[in-house]
mmCIF file of C-alpha atoms in Angstrom:
data_model
loop_
_atom_site.group_PDB
_atom_site.id
_atom_site.type_symbol
_atom_site.label_atom_id
_atom_site.label_comp_id
_atom_site.label_asym_id
_atom_site.label_seq_id
_atom_site.Cartn_x
_atom_site.Cartn_y
_atom_site.Cartn_z
ATOM 1 C CA UNK A 25 58.705 10.488 -128.328
ATOM 2 C CA UNK A 26 56.836 7.250 -127.970
ATOM 3 C CA UNK A 27 59.059 4.191 -128.170
ATOM 4 C CA UNK A 28 57.905 1.245 -130.212
ATOM 5 C CA UNK A 29 56.304 -1.681 -128.451
ATOM 6 C CA UNK A 30 58.524 -4.685 -127.726
ATOM 7 C CA UNK A 31 57.174 -7.599 -129.752
ATOM 8 C CA UNK A 32 58.010 -9.995 -126.901
ATOM 9 C CA UNK A 33 55.040 -8.608 -125.000
ATOM 10 C CA UNK A 34 52.692 -11.370 -123.888
ATOM 11 C CA UNK A 35 49.213 -11.629 -125.351
ATOM 12 C CA UNK A 36 47.498 -10.827 -122.073
ATOM 13 C CA UNK A 37 49.715 -7.793 -121.519
ATOM 14 C CA UNK A 38 49.011 -6.609 -125.052
ATOM 15 C CA UNK A 39 45.273 -6.900 -124.488
ATOM 16 C CA UNK A 40 45.529 -4.798 -121.328
ATOM 17 C CA UNK A 41 47.697 -2.213 -123.071
ATOM 18 C CA UNK A 42 45.402 -1.979 -126.087
ATOM 19 C CA UNK A 43 42.325 -1.457 -123.919
ATOM 20 C CA UNK A 44 44.118 1.262 -121.973
ATOM 21 C CA UNK A 45 45.139 3.054 -125.190
ATOM 22 C CA UNK A 46 41.537 2.957 -126.390
ATOM 23 C CA UNK A 47 40.351 4.434 -123.103
ATOM 24 C CA UNK A 48 42.944 7.223 -123.213
ATOM 25 C CA UNK A 49 41.929 8.019 -126.777
ATOM 26 C CA UNK A 50 38.329 8.445 -125.679
ATOM 27 C CA UNK A 51 39.442 10.813 -122.903
ATOM 28 C CA UNK A 52 41.223 13.117 -125.352
ATOM 29 C CA UNK A 53 39.099 12.518 -128.469
ATOM 30 C CA UNK A 54 37.618 16.015 -128.417
ATOM 31 C CA UNK A 55 41.110 17.445 -128.981
ATOM 32 C CA UNK A 56 41.436 15.908 -132.441
ATOM 33 C CA UNK A 57 37.816 15.625 -133.552
ATOM 34 C CA UNK A 58 37.560 15.384 -137.315
ATOM 35 C CA UNK A 59 40.999 13.812 -137.769
ATOM 36 C CA UNK A 60 40.114 11.057 -140.211
ATOM 37 C CA UNK A 61 43.542 9.436 -140.014
ATOM 38 C CA UNK A 62 43.302 9.157 -136.238
ATOM 39 C CA UNK A 63 39.733 7.899 -136.478
ATOM 40 C CA UNK A 64 40.786 5.183 -138.906
ATOM 41 C CA UNK A 65 43.777 4.056 -136.841
ATOM 42 C CA UNK A 66 41.856 3.999 -133.558
ATOM 43 C CA UNK A 67 38.945 2.213 -135.175
ATOM 44 C CA UNK A 68 41.350 -0.490 -136.300
ATOM 45 C CA UNK A 69 43.023 -0.568 -132.892
ATOM 46 C CA UNK A 70 39.736 -1.079 -131.083
ATOM 47 C CA UNK A 71 38.655 -3.773 -133.530
ATOM 48 C CA UNK A 72 41.876 -5.715 -132.983
ATOM 49 C CA UNK A 73 41.597 -5.144 -129.225
ATOM 50 C CA UNK A 74 38.186 -6.802 -129.217
ATOM 51 C CA UNK A 75 39.602 -9.667 -131.282
ATOM 52 C CA UNK A 76 42.537 -10.297 -128.961
ATOM 53 C CA UNK A 77 40.364 -10.154 -125.832
ATOM 54 C CA UNK A 78 38.047 -12.739 -127.400
ATOM 55 C CA UNK A 79 41.029 -14.952 -128.251
ATOM 56 C CA UNK A 80 42.410 -14.618 -124.717
ATOM 57 C CA UNK A 81 39.077 -15.708 -123.280
ATOM 58 C CA UNK A 82 39.095 -18.787 -125.499
ATOM 59 C CA UNK A 83 42.582 -19.662 -124.257
ATOM 60 C CA UNK A 84 41.458 -19.310 -120.661
ATOM 61 C CA UNK A 85 38.436 -21.476 -121.400
ATOM 62 C CA UNK A 86 40.698 -24.209 -122.747
ATOM 63 C CA UNK A 87 42.653 -24.106 -119.494
ATOM 64 C CA UNK A 88 39.369 -24.352 -117.612
ATOM 65 C CA UNK A 89 38.519 -27.591 -119.432
ATOM 66 C CA UNK A 90 41.899 -29.029 -118.443
ATOM 67 C CA UNK A 91 41.241 -28.101 -114.816
ATOM 68 C CA UNK A 92 37.812 -29.726 -114.846
ATOM 69 C CA UNK A 93 39.217 -32.831 -116.521
ATOM 70 C CA UNK A 94 41.810 -33.107 -113.749
ATOM 71 C CA UNK A 95 39.055 -32.602 -111.162
ATOM 72 C CA UNK A 96 37.026 -35.548 -112.452
ATOM 73 C CA UNK A 97 40.172 -37.712 -112.590
ATOM 74 C CA UNK A 98 40.860 -36.844 -108.960
ATOM 75 C CA UNK A 99 37.252 -37.597 -108.035
ATOM 76 C CA UNK A 100 37.519 -41.016 -109.683
ATOM 77 C CA UNK A 101 40.690 -41.742 -107.716
ATOM 78 C CA UNK A 102 39.031 -40.571 -104.499
ATOM 79 C CA UNK A 103 36.120 -42.938 -105.149
ATOM 80 C CA UNK A 104 38.493 -45.873 -105.385
ATOM 81 C CA UNK A 105 40.347 -44.771 -102.257
ATOM 82 C CA UNK A 106 37.057 -44.550 -100.343
ATOM 83 C CA UNK A 107 36.082 -48.073 -101.388
ATOM 84 C CA UNK A 108 39.513 -49.351 -100.328
ATOM 85 C CA UNK A 109 39.110 -47.669 -96.932
ATOM 86 C CA UNK A 110 35.836 -49.522 -96.366
ATOM 87 C CA UNK A 111 37.516 -52.742 -97.484
ATOM 88 C CA UNK A 112 40.220 -52.326 -94.861
ATOM 89 C CA UNK A 113 38.309 -50.770 -91.981
ATOM 90 C CA UNK A 114 34.614 -51.479 -92.520
ATOM 91 C CA UNK A 115 32.306 -54.037 -90.976
ATOM 92 C CA UNK A 116 31.686 -57.298 -92.812
ATOM 93 C CA UNK A 117 28.763 -55.974 -94.876
ATOM 94 C CA UNK A 118 30.669 -52.796 -95.696
ATOM 95 C CA UNK A 119 33.666 -54.811 -96.852
ATOM 96 C CA UNK A 120 31.464 -56.858 -99.141
ATOM 97 C CA UNK A 121 30.002 -53.727 -100.730
ATOM 98 C CA UNK A 122 33.500 -52.287 -101.109
ATOM 99 C CA UNK A 123 34.609 -55.437 -102.930
ATOM 100 C CA UNK A 124 31.687 -55.117 -105.351
ATOM 101 C CA UNK A 125 32.506 -51.458 -106.007
ATOM 102 C CA UNK A 126 36.183 -52.167 -106.558
ATOM 103 C CA UNK A 127 35.272 -54.965 -108.977
ATOM 104 C CA UNK A 128 33.163 -52.486 -110.942
ATOM 105 C CA UNK A 129 35.880 -49.810 -110.832
ATOM 106 C CA UNK A 130 38.426 -52.313 -112.137
ATOM 107 C CA UNK A 131 36.519 -52.264 -115.442
ATOM 108 C CA UNK A 132 37.359 -48.581 -115.753
ATOM 109 C CA UNK A 133 41.005 -48.667 -114.715
ATOM 110 C CA UNK A 134 43.087 -46.261 -116.804
ATOM 111 C CA UNK A 135 40.087 -44.055 -117.551
ATOM 112 C CA UNK A 136 42.109 -40.899 -116.860
ATOM 113 C CA UNK A 137 44.379 -41.675 -119.836
ATOM 114 C CA UNK A 138 41.529 -41.708 -122.347
ATOM 115 C CA UNK A 139 40.639 -38.725 -124.505
ATOM 116 C CA UNK A 140 37.920 -36.479 -123.118
ATOM 117 C CA UNK A 141 35.036 -37.934 -125.117
ATOM 118 C CA UNK A 142 35.934 -41.544 -124.334
ATOM 119 C CA UNK A 143 36.400 -40.748 -120.664
ATOM 120 C CA UNK A 144 32.928 -39.213 -120.527
ATOM 121 C CA UNK A 145 31.496 -42.298 -122.227
ATOM 122 C CA UNK A 146 33.206 -44.549 -119.696
ATOM 123 C CA UNK A 147 31.953 -42.464 -116.779
ATOM 124 C CA UNK A 148 28.423 -42.666 -118.145
ATOM 125 C CA UNK A 149 28.801 -46.444 -118.193
ATOM 126 C CA UNK A 150 30.139 -46.430 -114.622
ATOM 127 C CA UNK A 151 27.185 -44.367 -113.417
ATOM 128 C CA UNK A 152 24.826 -46.817 -115.128
ATOM 129 C CA UNK A 153 26.509 -49.693 -113.285
ATOM 130 C CA UNK A 154 26.253 -47.833 -109.980
ATOM 131 C CA UNK A 155 22.573 -47.077 -110.564
ATOM 132 C CA UNK A 156 21.646 -50.749 -110.874
ATOM 133 C CA UNK A 157 19.063 -51.154 -108.066
ATOM 134 C CA UNK A 158 20.942 -53.774 -106.030
ATOM 135 C CA UNK A 159 24.264 -51.915 -106.092
ATOM 136 C CA UNK A 160 22.685 -48.493 -105.650
ATOM 137 C CA UNK A 161 21.040 -49.576 -102.407
ATOM 138 C CA UNK A 162 24.355 -50.824 -101.043
ATOM 139 C CA UNK A 163 26.144 -47.624 -102.026
ATOM 140 C CA UNK A 164 23.502 -45.511 -100.322
ATOM 141 C CA UNK A 165 24.067 -47.486 -97.124
ATOM 142 C CA UNK A 166 27.675 -46.222 -96.960
ATOM 143 C CA UNK A 167 27.637 -42.393 -96.569
ATOM 144 C CA UNK A 168 31.277 -41.821 -97.530
ATOM 145 C CA UNK A 169 30.974 -43.986 -100.606
ATOM 146 C CA UNK A 170 27.737 -42.318 -101.659
ATOM 147 C CA UNK A 171 29.387 -38.899 -101.223
ATOM 148 C CA UNK A 172 32.364 -40.015 -103.326
ATOM 149 C CA UNK A 173 30.050 -41.071 -106.146
ATOM 150 C CA UNK A 174 28.161 -37.763 -105.868
ATOM 151 C CA UNK A 175 31.446 -35.854 -106.111
ATOM 152 C CA UNK A 176 32.410 -37.757 -109.250
ATOM 153 C CA UNK A 177 29.008 -37.115 -110.834
ATOM 154 C CA UNK A 178 29.290 -33.413 -110.005
ATOM 155 C CA UNK A 179 32.798 -33.227 -111.451
ATOM 156 C CA UNK A 180 31.650 -34.894 -114.670
ATOM 157 C CA UNK A 181 28.602 -32.616 -114.942
ATOM 158 C CA UNK A 182 30.823 -29.543 -114.563
ATOM 159 C CA UNK A 183 33.187 -30.865 -117.239
ATOM 160 C CA UNK A 184 30.362 -31.571 -119.689
ATOM 161 C CA UNK A 185 28.756 -28.167 -119.102
ATOM 162 C CA UNK A 186 32.023 -26.325 -119.744
ATOM 163 C CA UNK A 187 32.779 -28.411 -122.833
ATOM 164 C CA UNK A 188 29.329 -27.695 -124.276
ATOM 165 C CA UNK A 189 29.670 -23.986 -123.581
ATOM 166 C CA UNK A 190 33.001 -23.858 -125.370
ATOM 167 C CA UNK A 191 31.764 -25.859 -128.332
ATOM 168 C CA UNK A 192 28.885 -23.408 -128.680
ATOM 169 C CA UNK A 193 31.341 -20.497 -128.635
ATOM 170 C CA UNK A 194 33.544 -21.995 -131.359
ATOM 171 C CA UNK A 195 30.997 -21.103 -134.029
ATOM 172 C CA UNK A 196 32.363 -17.893 -135.547
ATOM 173 C CA UNK A 197 34.933 -17.638 -132.777
ATOM 174 C CA UNK A 198 37.592 -16.052 -134.978
ATOM 175 C CA UNK A 199 41.368 -16.277 -135.004
ATOM 176 C CA UNK A 200 43.828 -17.375 -132.381
ATOM 177 C CA UNK A 201 45.579 -14.847 -130.156
ATOM 178 C CA UNK A 202 48.954 -15.118 -131.910
ATOM 179 C CA UNK A 203 47.508 -14.048 -135.263
ATOM 180 C CA UNK A 204 45.732 -11.059 -133.746
ATOM 181 C CA UNK A 205 48.848 -10.111 -131.777
ATOM 182 C CA UNK A 206 50.880 -9.747 -134.983
ATOM 183 C CA UNK A 207 48.375 -7.357 -136.499
ATOM 184 C CA UNK A 208 47.824 -5.365 -133.315
ATOM 185 C CA UNK A 209 51.522 -4.850 -132.588
ATOM 186 C CA UNK A 210 52.035 -3.856 -136.233
ATOM 187 C CA UNK A 211 49.167 -1.387 -136.062
ATOM 188 C CA UNK A 212 50.586 0.226 -132.920
ATOM 189 C CA UNK A 213 54.211 0.299 -134.063
ATOM 190 C CA UNK A 214 53.695 1.160 -137.721
ATOM 191 C CA UNK A 215 50.632 3.402 -137.611
ATOM 192 C CA UNK A 216 49.531 4.814 -134.259
ATOM 193 C CA UNK A 217 52.899 5.488 -132.639
ATOM 194 C CA UNK A 218 54.572 7.099 -135.702
ATOM 195 C CA UNK A 219 51.480 9.237 -136.320
ATOM 196 C CA UNK A 220 51.334 10.413 -132.717
ATOM 197 C CA UNK A 221 55.052 11.168 -132.659
ATOM 198 C CA UNK A 222 54.614 13.498 -135.650
ATOM 199 C CA UNK A 223 51.261 14.982 -134.631
ATOM 200 C CA UNK A 224 52.330 15.712 -131.040
ATOM 201 C CA UNK A 225 55.260 17.765 -132.352
ATOM 202 C CA UNK A 226 53.254 19.537 -135.050
ATOM 203 C CA UNK A 227 50.186 20.263 -132.909
ATOM 204 C CA UNK A 228 51.170 19.675 -129.270
ATOM 205 C CA UNK A 229 48.103 21.418 -127.886
ATOM 206 C CA UNK A 230 45.808 18.878 -129.527
ATOM 207 C CA UNK A 231 47.857 15.682 -129.534
ATOM 208 C CA UNK A 232 50.416 16.144 -126.756
ATOM 209 C CA UNK A 233 48.349 14.836 -123.849
ATOM 210 C CA UNK A 234 47.263 11.690 -125.672
ATOM 211 C CA UNK A 235 50.787 11.052 -126.970
ATOM 212 C CA UNK A 236 52.214 11.433 -123.467
ATOM 213 C CA UNK A 237 49.630 8.996 -122.086
ATOM 214 C CA UNK A 238 50.435 6.432 -124.772
ATOM 215 C CA UNK A 239 54.166 6.914 -124.185
ATOM 216 C CA UNK A 240 53.749 6.087 -120.489
ATOM 217 C CA UNK A 241 51.620 3.021 -121.220
ATOM 218 C CA UNK A 242 54.048 1.638 -123.795
ATOM 219 C CA UNK A 243 57.063 2.383 -121.605
ATOM 220 C CA UNK A 244 55.514 0.456 -118.710
ATOM 221 C CA UNK A 245 54.606 -2.476 -120.963
ATOM 222 C CA UNK A 246 58.131 -2.625 -122.388
ATOM 223 C CA UNK A 247 59.628 -2.438 -118.903
ATOM 224 C CA UNK A 248 57.675 -5.560 -117.919
ATOM 225 C CA UNK A 249 59.028 -7.388 -120.982
ATOM 226 C CA UNK A 250 62.626 -6.368 -120.190
ATOM 227 C CA UNK A 251 62.260 -7.313 -116.535
ATOM 228 C CA UNK A 252 60.899 -10.734 -117.451
ATOM 229 C CA UNK A 253 63.824 -11.370 -119.806
ATOM 230 C CA UNK A 254 66.271 -10.829 -116.931
ATOM 231 C CA UNK A 255 64.766 -13.568 -114.781
#
């Protein structure tokens, strides 16, 4: 008998389990060809699997934006630290350039605490200041400072590219993972598993192998949930 799936399963684990069940079904599909009930249940299972995988990807993408936001914040801090190093250790001309840079950076103090859009606007303004001919020439004369600016520009470009990509994907993106999880767990526990438990007893030659495969997959998934709860 196949045990029911523990609802405490994580979304990522559920996505992996659902894909595996779909693959096992395809392996044994010839055994129950023409079973309209099975076809309907598996069709629904695969549809929800696609939906939860899409939702998981969106969640990962959101984490990616956070990572890139942190990267540009770190690059901004590193730029300031580089200017301070020149101020302390550089030659007279280098110290003067460092003072100018730090004066400019002072205008953007606290930039990391702004929302994403405002931070990007402030960085665009900073880059405009740095590209003023007189200041740009001085920056280019200090390799470490020029590299620090380049790193900040690269970090901002990566952030903007990822944000644009995600905004493009939001059109017709669908539901969040939690909503899909409810339906998918319900479909497995209330439709597929009960049907397989009955069918594998009634016609073991046709349904037994698939039922056994699903039983193993669900048992392993539940074991992970139980193990996590003990930590």
